[in-house]
Amino acid sequence: MKIAMIASEANPLIKTGGLADVVYSLSLELNKLDNKAVIILPYYKKIKNNPQYSVTFLGKFDIFMSWRKEYCGVFKLVLGNIEYYLIDNEQYFLRDNAYGYGDDGERFAFFSLAAIQALKLVDFKPDIVHIHDWQVGMIPCLLKEKYRNDPFFSGVKSVLTIHNPEFKGYLDKYFLNNYYGLSDTLFDNGKVRFDGMVSTLKSGITFSDIITTVSPTHRDELLDPLSRFKFSYVLELRKDDFYGIVNGVDTVEFNPKEDKYLCMTYDASKYLRSRTNNKKDLINSFHLPNVISKNPIFGVVSRLTEQKGIDLILANIPYLVEQGGSIVILGSGDPALEDKVQKIRDKYSHRVGIYIGYNDELAHKIYGGCDFFLMPSLFEPCGISQIISQRYGAVPIVRETGGLKDTVIGYKDTNLAVANGLSFQDFTVEGLRGTIEYAFRVYADDEKMKTIVKNGMKLDRSWKTSALEYMKIYRKALEK
Ligand code: GLC
């Protein structure tokens, strides 16, 4: 099958979150399975200024958005088995960050229109256009409305994957006509209307042939009328075309057996000595000379945002320290939370290590050296860190939501044979507290701890399984 992946980020070119992992790893795996998946991305400054990438200019055209006429260049970059097509317009994309600008609505309207045109320029007629999240949510609507009679797109089917339904892609109504060149009727008849605005994500739900999200539990959550996402009534109408597929993990990047950042590598058959050494190395890396390596160390690698439950973690640090534990936190995000993390570190500097920002090496050291990995998310469509931590033998402590629920079986006294983490339900400080308390008890019992660690390390979470699921979905779309 020929698949055009259209998204706002993809590894290794540009990454702000898990979306980039999925777009890349899924394409890679699809190509290994004899498909032809290409990735279309904006040609961001970060990509353009990276001397490692040797790109080829393929051509240019103009994109018309009512009275606006915008240049669009198309470049090609090949990395491994993946072809990337990069959409160039310096006014829109030659900026320091991928998002967060007042004109993001316009930037991604341009990108969506340009990505469709680029397929024609490079003469890649896909079977499936697979789009991800709000930035490109209007593409299925454009294909079905604007390009309805274009023979190039006849028979092309679209699949939308929802990674983060918090971002709905709200736009003023005038965007429809003024930027996308679509009729206002689509707003008036409700097809793209949500909360009195245009929502590009809702439009994606309405017009895609198939919709997926990144875990079965998150699918159920999105269909729940009481959920915070408010999409249930929209998705209810598309229920039969709506699937949940759990993400895989990049088993090359995250492999404790061949991890260049770890002081000692290991696998499920033999890990104790290596992990102990890695733990000491982790303690050194975070400059925590007073931490005794016999006691448990908790790790966090996360964006510092409300979604990730950082407040719950911070509120539990005094307890955790009092019990003899220590914690290392790596991440960046909301400035107010970054500030709180700094303050807690200042107060408990003998047992709390932090790194504000992203650092691959330290992240790997955390996975390879901590005993427990904290991920008490408020919501989590899939989540990847909990899966990585299992692979590395760090026991995940998660809230039972979305993909966390689907990938972690919390130990509950009777299910040791299958347990591969610890989990709790209530998104409260006490909810997490109870599980941390439990973690200390489990930690004190070598045999239990070993079983839970091993159960996690032995799981197969490679992308192949997920890619095969997506292929089934693509076939369903083609039958429509
Ligand atoms: C979003 C979700 C996260 C998911 C990722 C990749 O970042 O918040 O749960 O793992 O997308 O699908």
Short mmCIF file of C-alpha atoms and ligand atoms in Angstrom, two decimals:
data_model
loop_
_atom_site.label_atom_id
_atom_site.label_comp_id
_atom_site.label_asym_id
_atom_site.label_seq_id
_atom_site.Cartn_x
_atom_site.Cartn_y
_atom_site.Cartn_z
CA MET A 1 0.00 0.00 0.00
CA LYS A 2 1.05 3.59 -0.56
CA ILE A 3 0.61 5.81 2.45
CA ALA A 4 1.17 9.56 2.79
CA MET A 5 1.74 10.42 6.47
CA ILE A 6 0.99 14.08 6.97
CA ALA A 7 1.84 15.57 10.35
CA SER A 8 3.43 18.52 12.08
CA GLU A 9 6.34 16.54 13.53
CA ALA A 10 8.30 13.35 12.96
CA ASN A 11 11.57 11.88 14.20
CA PRO A 12 14.39 12.47 13.79
CA LEU A 13 13.79 15.82 12.09
CA ILE A 14 11.52 17.57 14.54
CA LYS A 15 10.06 16.42 17.84
CA THR A 16 8.13 18.08 20.62
CA GLY A 17 6.25 15.01 21.84
CA GLY A 18 5.20 11.41 21.31
CA LEU A 19 3.52 12.28 18.00
CA ALA A 20 6.95 12.51 16.36
CA ASP A 21 7.83 9.00 17.56
CA VAL A 22 4.66 7.52 16.17
CA VAL A 23 4.80 9.13 12.73
CA TYR A 24 8.38 8.02 12.29
CA SER A 25 8.28 4.54 13.80
CA LEU A 26 5.02 3.60 12.15
CA SER A 27 6.31 4.69 8.72
CA LEU A 28 9.55 2.82 9.21
CA GLU A 29 7.72 -0.35 10.17
CA LEU A 30 5.17 -0.05 7.37
CA ASN A 31 8.01 0.22 4.89
CA LYS A 32 9.65 -2.87 6.35
CA LEU A 33 6.35 -4.63 5.71
CA ASP A 34 6.57 -3.81 1.99
CA ASN A 35 4.42 -0.73 1.98
CA LYS A 36 5.52 2.64 0.75
CA ALA A 37 4.96 5.24 3.45
CA VAL A 38 6.28 8.77 2.93
CA ILE A 39 6.19 11.59 5.47
CA ILE A 40 5.19 15.17 4.68
CA LEU A 41 6.35 17.83 7.13
CA PRO A 42 6.81 21.59 7.27
CA TYR A 43 10.37 22.58 6.45
CA TYR A 44 11.07 24.11 9.85
CA LYS A 45 14.12 26.18 10.68
CA LYS A 46 15.50 23.41 12.83
CA ILE A 47 15.50 21.07 9.84
CA LYS A 48 16.73 23.67 7.35
CA ASN A 49 19.63 24.70 9.55
CA ASN A 50 20.77 21.17 10.27
CA PRO A 51 23.87 20.59 8.12
CA GLN A 52 23.48 16.82 8.49
CA TYR A 53 20.55 16.71 6.13
CA SER A 54 21.14 16.75 2.43
CA VAL A 55 17.93 17.74 0.73
CA THR A 56 16.93 17.97 -2.93
CA PHE A 57 14.72 20.69 -4.32
CA LEU A 58 11.86 19.14 -6.27
CA GLY A 59 9.83 22.11 -7.38
CA LYS A 60 7.51 24.90 -6.32
CA PHE A 61 4.00 26.17 -6.74
CA ASP A 62 1.75 28.86 -5.33
CA ILE A 63 -0.86 28.32 -2.69
CA PHE A 64 -3.85 30.61 -2.94
CA MET A 65 -5.78 31.47 0.20
CA SER A 66 -8.38 33.94 -1.09
CA TRP A 67 -6.40 37.11 -1.87
CA ARG A 68 -3.17 35.66 -0.49
CA LYS A 69 -0.66 34.07 -2.82
CA GLU A 70 2.02 32.14 -0.97
CA TYR A 71 5.16 30.50 -2.28
CA CYS A 72 5.54 26.80 -1.57
CA GLY A 73 8.75 24.91 -2.26
CA VAL A 74 8.99 21.14 -1.96
CA PHE A 75 12.21 19.45 -0.86
CA LYS A 76 13.00 15.78 -0.50
CA LEU A 77 15.12 14.13 2.15
CA VAL A 78 15.78 10.42 2.39
CA LEU A 79 16.77 8.87 5.71
CA GLY A 80 16.98 5.10 5.91
CA ASN A 81 13.89 3.61 4.30
CA ILE A 82 11.83 6.80 4.63
CA GLU A 83 11.31 9.62 2.15
CA TYR A 84 10.41 12.94 3.71
CA TYR A 85 8.78 15.69 1.66
CA LEU A 86 9.38 19.08 3.22
CA ILE A 87 7.03 21.98 2.64
CA ASP A 88 8.97 25.22 2.41
CA ASN A 89 7.76 28.70 3.16
CA GLU A 90 10.15 30.74 5.27
CA GLN A 91 7.61 33.24 6.46
CA TYR A 92 5.63 30.42 8.08
CA PHE A 93 8.24 27.91 9.07
CA LEU A 94 11.60 29.60 9.45
CA ARG A 95 10.98 30.16 13.15
CA ASP A 96 12.58 28.85 16.31
CA ASN A 97 9.70 26.59 17.34
CA ALA A 98 7.22 24.34 15.63
CA TYR A 99 4.16 25.81 17.35
CA GLY A 100 2.99 28.39 19.81
CA TYR A 101 2.51 31.34 17.46
CA GLY A 102 -0.53 33.56 17.08
CA ASP A 103 -0.85 32.57 13.42
CA ASP A 104 -0.62 28.79 13.91
CA GLY A 105 -4.11 28.46 12.43
CA GLU A 106 -2.92 30.13 9.24
CA ARG A 107 0.43 28.32 9.18
CA PHE A 108 -1.21 24.91 9.29
CA ALA A 109 -3.94 25.87 6.87
CA PHE A 110 -1.14 26.67 4.44
CA PHE A 111 0.62 23.42 5.30
CA SER A 112 -2.52 21.32 4.83
CA LEU A 113 -3.25 22.86 1.43
CA ALA A 114 0.39 22.62 0.38
CA ALA A 115 0.75 18.98 1.48
CA ILE A 116 -2.10 17.99 -0.82
CA GLN A 117 -0.60 19.90 -3.74
CA ALA A 118 2.82 18.42 -3.01
CA LEU A 119 1.47 14.91 -3.56
CA LYS A 120 0.66 15.96 -7.11
CA LEU A 121 3.97 17.70 -7.66
CA VAL A 122 5.93 14.62 -6.64
CA ASP A 123 3.38 12.40 -8.34
CA PHE A 124 2.78 10.23 -5.30
CA LYS A 125 -0.80 9.03 -5.48
CA PRO A 126 -1.38 7.37 -2.13
CA ASP A 127 -3.95 4.73 -1.29
CA ILE A 128 -4.19 6.25 2.16
CA VAL A 129 -3.63 9.75 3.46
CA HIS A 130 -2.90 9.24 7.15
CA ILE A 131 -3.17 12.47 9.11
CA HIS A 132 -2.36 13.16 12.76
CA ASP A 133 -3.96 15.64 15.18
CA TRP A 134 -5.49 19.07 14.68
CA GLN A 135 -2.82 20.71 12.58
CA VAL A 136 -3.80 18.72 9.51
CA GLY A 137 -7.36 17.89 10.54
CA MET A 138 -8.93 19.70 7.58
CA ILE A 139 -7.23 17.53 4.95
CA PRO A 140 -9.95 14.83 4.70
CA CYS A 141 -12.55 17.57 4.30
CA LEU A 142 -10.44 19.26 1.62
CA LEU A 143 -10.11 15.95 -0.23
CA LYS A 144 -13.83 15.22 -0.06
CA GLU A 145 -15.07 18.74 -0.80
CA LYS A 146 -12.51 20.77 -2.69
CA TYR A 147 -10.78 17.95 -4.57
CA ARG A 148 -13.89 15.86 -5.05
CA ASN A 149 -13.63 15.89 -8.82
CA ASP A 150 -9.86 15.77 -9.13
CA PRO A 151 -9.00 12.41 -10.74
CA PHE A 152 -5.62 12.37 -8.97
CA PHE A 153 -7.38 11.95 -5.65
CA SER A 154 -10.17 9.65 -6.73
CA GLY A 155 -10.20 6.55 -4.56
CA VAL A 156 -7.76 8.05 -2.03
CA LYS A 157 -8.94 7.25 1.51
CA SER A 158 -8.14 9.10 4.69
CA VAL A 159 -7.33 7.98 8.22
CA LEU A 160 -7.11 10.33 11.19
CA THR A 161 -5.19 9.42 14.33
CA ILE A 162 -5.99 11.41 17.46
CA HIS A 163 -2.97 11.73 19.74
CA ASN A 164 -4.07 14.63 21.87
CA PRO A 165 -7.77 15.58 21.90
CA GLU A 166 -7.10 18.51 24.22
CA PHE A 167 -6.01 20.44 21.15
CA LYS A 168 -9.09 20.83 19.02
CA GLY A 169 -7.75 23.22 16.43
CA TYR A 170 -10.21 26.03 17.07
CA LEU A 171 -10.45 28.58 14.29
CA ASP A 172 -12.76 31.48 13.59
CA LYS A 173 -15.48 30.70 11.11
CA TYR A 174 -13.97 32.95 8.44
CA PHE A 175 -11.00 30.59 8.17
CA LEU A 176 -13.14 28.11 6.29
CA ASN A 177 -13.58 30.26 3.25
CA ASN A 178 -10.81 32.75 3.71
CA TYR A 179 -7.96 30.28 4.10
CA TYR A 180 -9.19 26.84 3.19
CA GLY A 181 -11.42 27.93 0.31
CA LEU A 182 -14.29 25.83 1.68
CA SER A 183 -17.94 26.72 1.84
CA ASP A 184 -19.51 28.30 4.93
CA THR A 185 -22.25 25.69 4.63
CA LEU A 186 -19.92 23.26 6.38
CA PHE A 187 -20.09 25.47 9.41
CA ASP A 188 -23.80 26.13 9.18
CA ASN A 189 -24.70 22.46 8.86
CA GLY A 190 -22.46 21.64 11.83
CA LYS A 191 -20.01 19.34 10.06
CA VAL A 192 -16.93 21.26 11.14
CA ARG A 193 -18.50 23.30 13.94
CA PHE A 194 -17.63 22.70 17.56
CA ASP A 195 -18.29 25.01 20.51
CA GLY A 196 -19.37 27.74 18.10
CA MET A 197 -16.04 27.67 16.29
CA VAL A 198 -14.49 25.69 13.48
CA SER A 199 -12.56 22.75 14.95
CA THR A 200 -10.07 21.17 12.58
CA LEU A 201 -10.02 18.04 14.73
CA LYS A 202 -13.78 17.69 14.62
CA SER A 203 -13.61 18.16 10.87
CA GLY A 204 -11.10 15.31 10.75
CA ILE A 205 -13.51 13.13 12.71
CA THR A 206 -16.41 13.97 10.43
CA PHE A 207 -14.62 13.52 7.12
CA SER A 208 -11.99 10.79 7.63
CA ASP A 209 -12.88 7.33 6.40
CA ILE A 210 -11.46 5.82 9.58
CA ILE A 211 -10.53 7.39 12.90
CA THR A 212 -8.10 5.92 15.38
CA THR A 213 -6.65 6.89 18.69
CA VAL A 214 -3.60 5.48 20.40
CA SER A 215 -5.12 2.96 22.84
CA PRO A 216 -8.41 1.06 23.25
CA THR A 217 -9.05 2.58 26.69
CA HIS A 218 -8.57 6.07 25.37
CA ARG A 219 -11.07 5.24 22.64
CA ASP A 220 -13.59 4.36 25.34
CA GLU A 221 -12.75 7.53 27.25
CA LEU A 222 -13.37 9.64 24.16
CA LEU A 223 -16.75 7.98 23.69
CA ASP A 224 -17.72 8.61 27.31
CA PRO A 225 -20.22 11.49 27.50
CA LEU A 226 -18.76 12.53 30.85
CA SER A 227 -15.19 12.73 29.65
CA ARG A 228 -13.31 16.01 29.69
CA PHE A 229 -12.78 15.89 25.92
CA LYS A 230 -16.40 16.60 24.98
CA PHE A 231 -16.11 14.71 21.69
CA SER A 232 -18.39 11.82 22.62
CA TYR A 233 -21.40 12.94 20.63
CA VAL A 234 -19.27 13.56 17.56
CA LEU A 235 -17.50 10.24 17.83
CA GLU A 236 -20.66 8.33 18.69
CA LEU A 237 -21.78 8.97 15.11
CA ARG A 238 -18.53 7.43 13.85
CA LYS A 239 -18.29 4.69 16.45
CA ASP A 240 -18.10 1.84 13.94
CA ASP A 241 -15.18 3.50 12.17
CA PHE A 242 -13.31 4.36 15.35
CA TYR A 243 -10.46 2.17 16.65
CA GLY A 244 -7.86 2.19 19.42
CA ILE A 245 -4.37 0.92 18.59
CA VAL A 246 -1.61 1.01 21.17
CA ASN A 247 1.68 2.56 20.05
CA GLY A 248 4.85 0.51 19.93
CA VAL A 249 8.27 1.58 21.05
CA ASP A 250 11.43 2.16 19.03
CA THR A 251 13.33 -0.97 20.04
CA VAL A 252 16.56 0.28 18.50
CA GLU A 253 16.62 3.59 20.35
CA PHE A 254 15.44 2.00 23.58
CA ASN A 255 17.35 -1.20 24.06
CA PRO A 256 19.03 -1.77 27.43
CA LYS A 257 21.22 -4.40 25.80
CA GLU A 258 22.88 -1.90 23.50
CA ASP A 259 22.38 1.46 25.13
CA LYS A 260 25.42 3.66 24.66
CA TYR A 261 24.37 5.97 27.48
CA LEU A 262 24.29 3.30 30.19
CA CYS A 263 27.40 2.53 32.16
CA MET A 264 26.40 -1.15 32.03
CA THR A 265 24.07 -2.78 29.53
CA TYR A 266 21.82 -5.74 30.33
CA ASP A 267 18.75 -7.77 29.41
CA ALA A 268 15.93 -9.59 31.15
CA SER A 269 18.00 -12.69 31.78
CA LYS A 270 20.68 -10.85 33.77
CA TYR A 271 20.25 -7.34 34.98
CA LEU A 272 20.73 -7.01 38.73
CA ARG A 273 24.40 -6.09 38.86
CA SER A 274 24.18 -3.81 35.84
CA ARG A 275 21.17 -1.99 37.16
CA THR A 276 22.85 -1.49 40.54
CA ASN A 277 25.84 0.06 38.82
CA ASN A 278 23.62 2.18 36.64
CA LYS A 279 21.81 3.35 39.73
CA LYS A 280 25.09 4.55 41.25
CA ASP A 281 25.94 6.25 37.98
CA LEU A 282 22.52 7.90 37.97
CA ILE A 283 23.05 9.16 41.51
CA ASN A 284 26.38 10.65 40.45
CA SER A 285 24.96 12.18 37.31
CA PHE A 286 22.41 14.08 39.39
CA HIS A 287 25.04 15.02 41.99
CA LEU A 288 23.36 13.34 44.94
CA PRO A 289 26.32 12.17 47.05
CA ASN A 290 24.17 11.52 50.12
CA VAL A 291 21.81 9.10 48.45
CA ILE A 292 22.31 5.51 49.53
CA SER A 293 21.93 3.21 46.56
CA LYS A 294 20.25 0.54 48.68
CA ASN A 295 17.17 2.70 49.02
CA PRO A 296 14.67 3.09 46.20
CA ILE A 297 15.06 5.84 43.70
CA PHE A 298 12.11 7.15 41.73
CA GLY A 299 12.43 8.65 38.27
CA VAL A 300 10.44 11.06 36.13
CA VAL A 301 11.01 11.89 32.46
CA SER A 302 8.17 14.07 31.34
CA ARG A 303 6.90 17.29 29.93
CA LEU A 304 6.17 19.40 32.99
CA THR A 305 2.47 20.02 32.44
CA GLU A 306 -0.73 19.54 34.34
CA GLN A 307 -1.62 16.54 32.15
CA LYS A 308 1.37 14.61 33.46
CA GLY A 309 0.35 14.86 37.13
CA ILE A 310 3.51 16.71 38.14
CA ASP A 311 1.70 18.40 41.02
CA LEU A 312 0.81 15.02 42.48
CA ILE A 313 4.44 13.99 42.34
CA LEU A 314 5.71 17.19 43.93
CA ALA A 315 3.20 16.96 46.76
CA ASN A 316 4.45 13.46 47.55
CA ILE A 317 8.14 14.27 47.63
CA PRO A 318 8.30 15.12 51.37
CA TYR A 319 6.73 11.73 52.13
CA LEU A 320 8.97 9.90 49.71
CA VAL A 321 12.09 11.50 51.20
CA GLU A 322 10.93 10.81 54.75
CA GLN A 323 10.62 7.13 53.85
CA GLY A 324 14.23 7.06 52.73
CA GLY A 325 13.61 7.38 49.00
CA SER A 326 15.00 9.84 46.50
CA ILE A 327 13.82 11.14 43.16
CA VAL A 328 15.24 12.46 39.91
CA ILE A 329 13.15 14.56 37.56
CA LEU A 330 13.96 15.47 33.97
CA GLY A 331 11.76 17.63 31.80
CA SER A 332 10.60 21.07 30.85
CA GLY A 333 7.32 22.76 30.11
CA ASP A 334 5.02 25.02 32.03
CA PRO A 335 7.21 27.73 33.65
CA ALA A 336 5.14 27.71 36.86
CA LEU A 337 5.70 23.97 37.26
CA GLU A 338 9.38 24.30 36.40
CA ASP A 339 9.58 26.83 39.20
CA LYS A 340 7.88 24.49 41.67
CA VAL A 341 10.25 21.69 40.74
CA GLN A 342 13.23 23.99 41.41
CA LYS A 343 11.83 24.99 44.79
CA ILE A 344 11.31 21.40 45.93
CA ARG A 345 14.83 20.57 44.84
CA ASP A 346 16.20 23.51 46.82
CA LYS A 347 14.36 22.29 49.89
CA TYR A 348 15.36 18.62 49.59
CA SER A 349 18.55 19.00 47.63
CA HIS A 350 20.18 15.98 49.31
CA ARG A 351 17.58 13.62 47.82
CA VAL A 352 16.05 15.36 44.83
CA GLY A 353 17.88 15.74 41.53
CA ILE A 354 16.45 17.75 38.65
CA TYR A 355 17.29 18.64 35.09
CA ILE A 356 15.08 21.27 33.49
CA GLY A 357 15.20 20.72 29.74
CA TYR A 358 15.63 17.65 27.61
CA ASN A 359 18.71 15.47 27.67
CA ASP A 360 18.76 12.12 25.93
CA GLU A 361 21.66 10.74 27.89
CA LEU A 362 20.16 11.56 31.28
CA ALA A 363 16.77 10.23 30.22
CA HIS A 364 18.34 6.88 29.33
CA LYS A 365 20.25 6.85 32.61
CA ILE A 366 16.99 7.35 34.48
CA TYR A 367 15.30 4.44 32.70
CA GLY A 368 18.37 2.26 33.24
CA GLY A 369 19.00 3.16 36.87
CA CYS A 370 15.86 4.08 38.79
CA ASP A 371 13.74 1.51 40.62
CA PHE A 372 10.35 3.08 40.01
CA PHE A 373 9.18 5.34 37.21
CA LEU A 374 6.40 7.78 38.05
CA MET A 375 3.68 8.60 35.53
CA PRO A 376 0.50 9.65 37.32
CA SER A 377 -1.11 11.32 34.31
CA LEU A 378 -4.47 13.03 34.45
CA PHE A 379 -5.07 11.60 31.00
CA GLU A 380 -2.77 9.75 28.64
CA PRO A 381 -3.95 8.69 25.19
CA CYS A 382 -1.06 6.21 25.01
CA GLY A 383 2.13 7.32 26.69
CA ILE A 384 5.51 5.89 25.85
CA SER A 385 7.73 6.40 28.90
CA GLN A 386 5.92 3.72 30.88
CA ILE A 387 6.63 1.24 28.08
CA ILE A 388 10.29 2.26 27.92
CA SER A 389 10.62 1.99 31.68
CA GLN A 390 9.24 -1.57 31.57
CA ARG A 391 11.79 -2.50 28.92
CA TYR A 392 14.54 -1.09 31.12
CA GLY A 393 13.34 -2.79 34.29
CA ALA A 394 12.20 0.37 36.09
CA VAL A 395 8.79 -0.44 37.57
CA PRO A 396 6.21 2.07 36.29
CA ILE A 397 3.80 3.65 38.76
CA VAL A 398 0.87 4.90 36.69
CA ARG A 399 -2.64 6.17 37.00
CA GLU A 400 -5.14 3.84 35.37
CA THR A 401 -6.06 6.00 32.42
CA GLY A 402 -5.86 5.66 28.63
CA GLY A 403 -2.83 3.84 27.32
CA LEU A 404 -1.35 3.58 30.81
CA LYS A 405 -4.19 1.28 31.71
CA ASP A 406 -3.69 -0.77 28.56
CA THR A 407 0.06 -1.22 28.93
CA VAL A 408 0.60 -1.58 32.68
CA ILE A 409 -0.87 -4.34 34.82
CA GLY A 410 -0.70 -2.97 38.34
CA TYR A 411 0.39 -5.38 41.05
CA LYS A 412 -2.53 -5.97 43.43
CA ASP A 413 -1.32 -8.68 45.88
CA THR A 414 -2.88 -11.56 43.96
CA ASN A 415 -1.69 -11.08 40.39
CA LEU A 416 2.07 -11.33 40.75
CA ALA A 417 2.38 -13.72 37.82
CA VAL A 418 1.23 -11.07 35.36
CA ALA A 419 1.91 -7.75 37.15
CA ASN A 420 4.38 -5.44 35.41
CA GLY A 421 3.93 -2.19 37.32
CA LEU A 422 1.94 -0.47 40.04
CA SER A 423 -1.20 1.53 39.43
CA PHE A 424 -3.92 3.59 41.09
CA GLN A 425 -7.20 5.17 40.08
CA ASP A 426 -7.85 8.50 41.75
CA PHE A 427 -6.09 11.53 40.39
CA THR A 428 -5.30 12.83 43.89
CA VAL A 429 -2.22 13.33 46.02
CA GLU A 430 -3.48 10.55 48.30
CA GLY A 431 -4.11 8.24 45.37
CA LEU A 432 -0.48 8.43 44.36
CA ARG A 433 0.65 8.40 48.01
CA GLY A 434 -0.99 5.01 48.59
CA THR A 435 0.89 3.54 45.64
CA ILE A 436 4.22 5.03 46.65
CA GLU A 437 3.68 3.51 50.10
CA TYR A 438 2.98 0.20 48.40
CA ALA A 439 6.09 0.62 46.24
CA PHE A 440 8.29 0.82 49.33
CA ARG A 441 6.79 -2.44 50.57
CA VAL A 442 7.25 -4.18 47.24
CA TYR A 443 10.80 -2.89 47.05
CA ALA A 444 11.58 -4.49 50.40
CA ASP A 445 10.58 -7.89 49.01
CA ASP A 446 13.31 -8.94 46.55
CA GLU A 447 11.38 -11.79 44.99
CA LYS A 448 8.29 -9.73 44.29
CA MET A 449 10.31 -6.89 42.91
CA LYS A 450 12.24 -9.24 40.63
CA THR A 451 9.08 -10.81 39.23
CA ILE A 452 7.45 -7.47 38.45
CA VAL A 453 10.63 -6.15 36.85
CA LYS A 454 11.03 -9.26 34.71
CA ASN A 455 7.41 -9.36 33.65
CA GLY A 456 7.86 -5.85 32.29
CA MET A 457 11.20 -6.47 30.62
CA LYS A 458 9.92 -9.51 28.77
CA LEU A 459 7.03 -7.76 27.03
CA ASP A 460 7.16 -7.40 23.28
CA ARG A 461 6.20 -3.85 22.40
CA SER A 462 7.83 -3.58 19.02
CA TRP A 463 6.14 -1.50 16.35
CA LYS A 464 5.51 -4.47 14.11
CA THR A 465 2.38 -5.51 15.98
CA SER A 466 0.92 -2.00 15.83
CA ALA A 467 1.91 -1.53 12.18
CA LEU A 468 0.05 -4.72 11.26
CA GLU A 469 -3.02 -3.35 13.06
CA TYR A 470 -2.78 -0.12 11.06
CA MET A 471 -2.56 -2.13 7.85
CA LYS A 472 -5.84 -3.80 8.74
CA ILE A 473 -7.37 -0.38 9.31
CA TYR A 474 -6.04 0.88 5.97
CA ARG A 475 -7.65 -2.10 4.24
CA LYS A 476 -10.94 -1.30 5.94
CA ALA A 477 -10.66 2.29 4.71
CA LEU A 478 -10.02 1.07 1.17
CA GLU A 479 -13.22 -0.98 1.26
CA LYS A 480 -15.27 2.18 1.88
C1 GLC B 1 0.30 12.47 22.68
C2 GLC B 1 -0.34 11.82 23.90
C3 GLC B 1 0.47 10.62 24.38
C4 GLC B 1 0.77 9.69 23.20
C5 GLC B 1 1.44 10.46 22.07
C6 GLC B 1 1.73 9.60 20.85
O1 GLC B 1 1.48 13.11 23.05
O2 GLC B 1 -0.49 12.76 24.96
O3 GLC B 1 -0.25 9.91 25.36
O4 GLC B 1 1.63 8.66 23.64
O5 GLC B 1 0.60 11.52 21.66
O6 GLC B 1 0.60 8.97 20.36
#
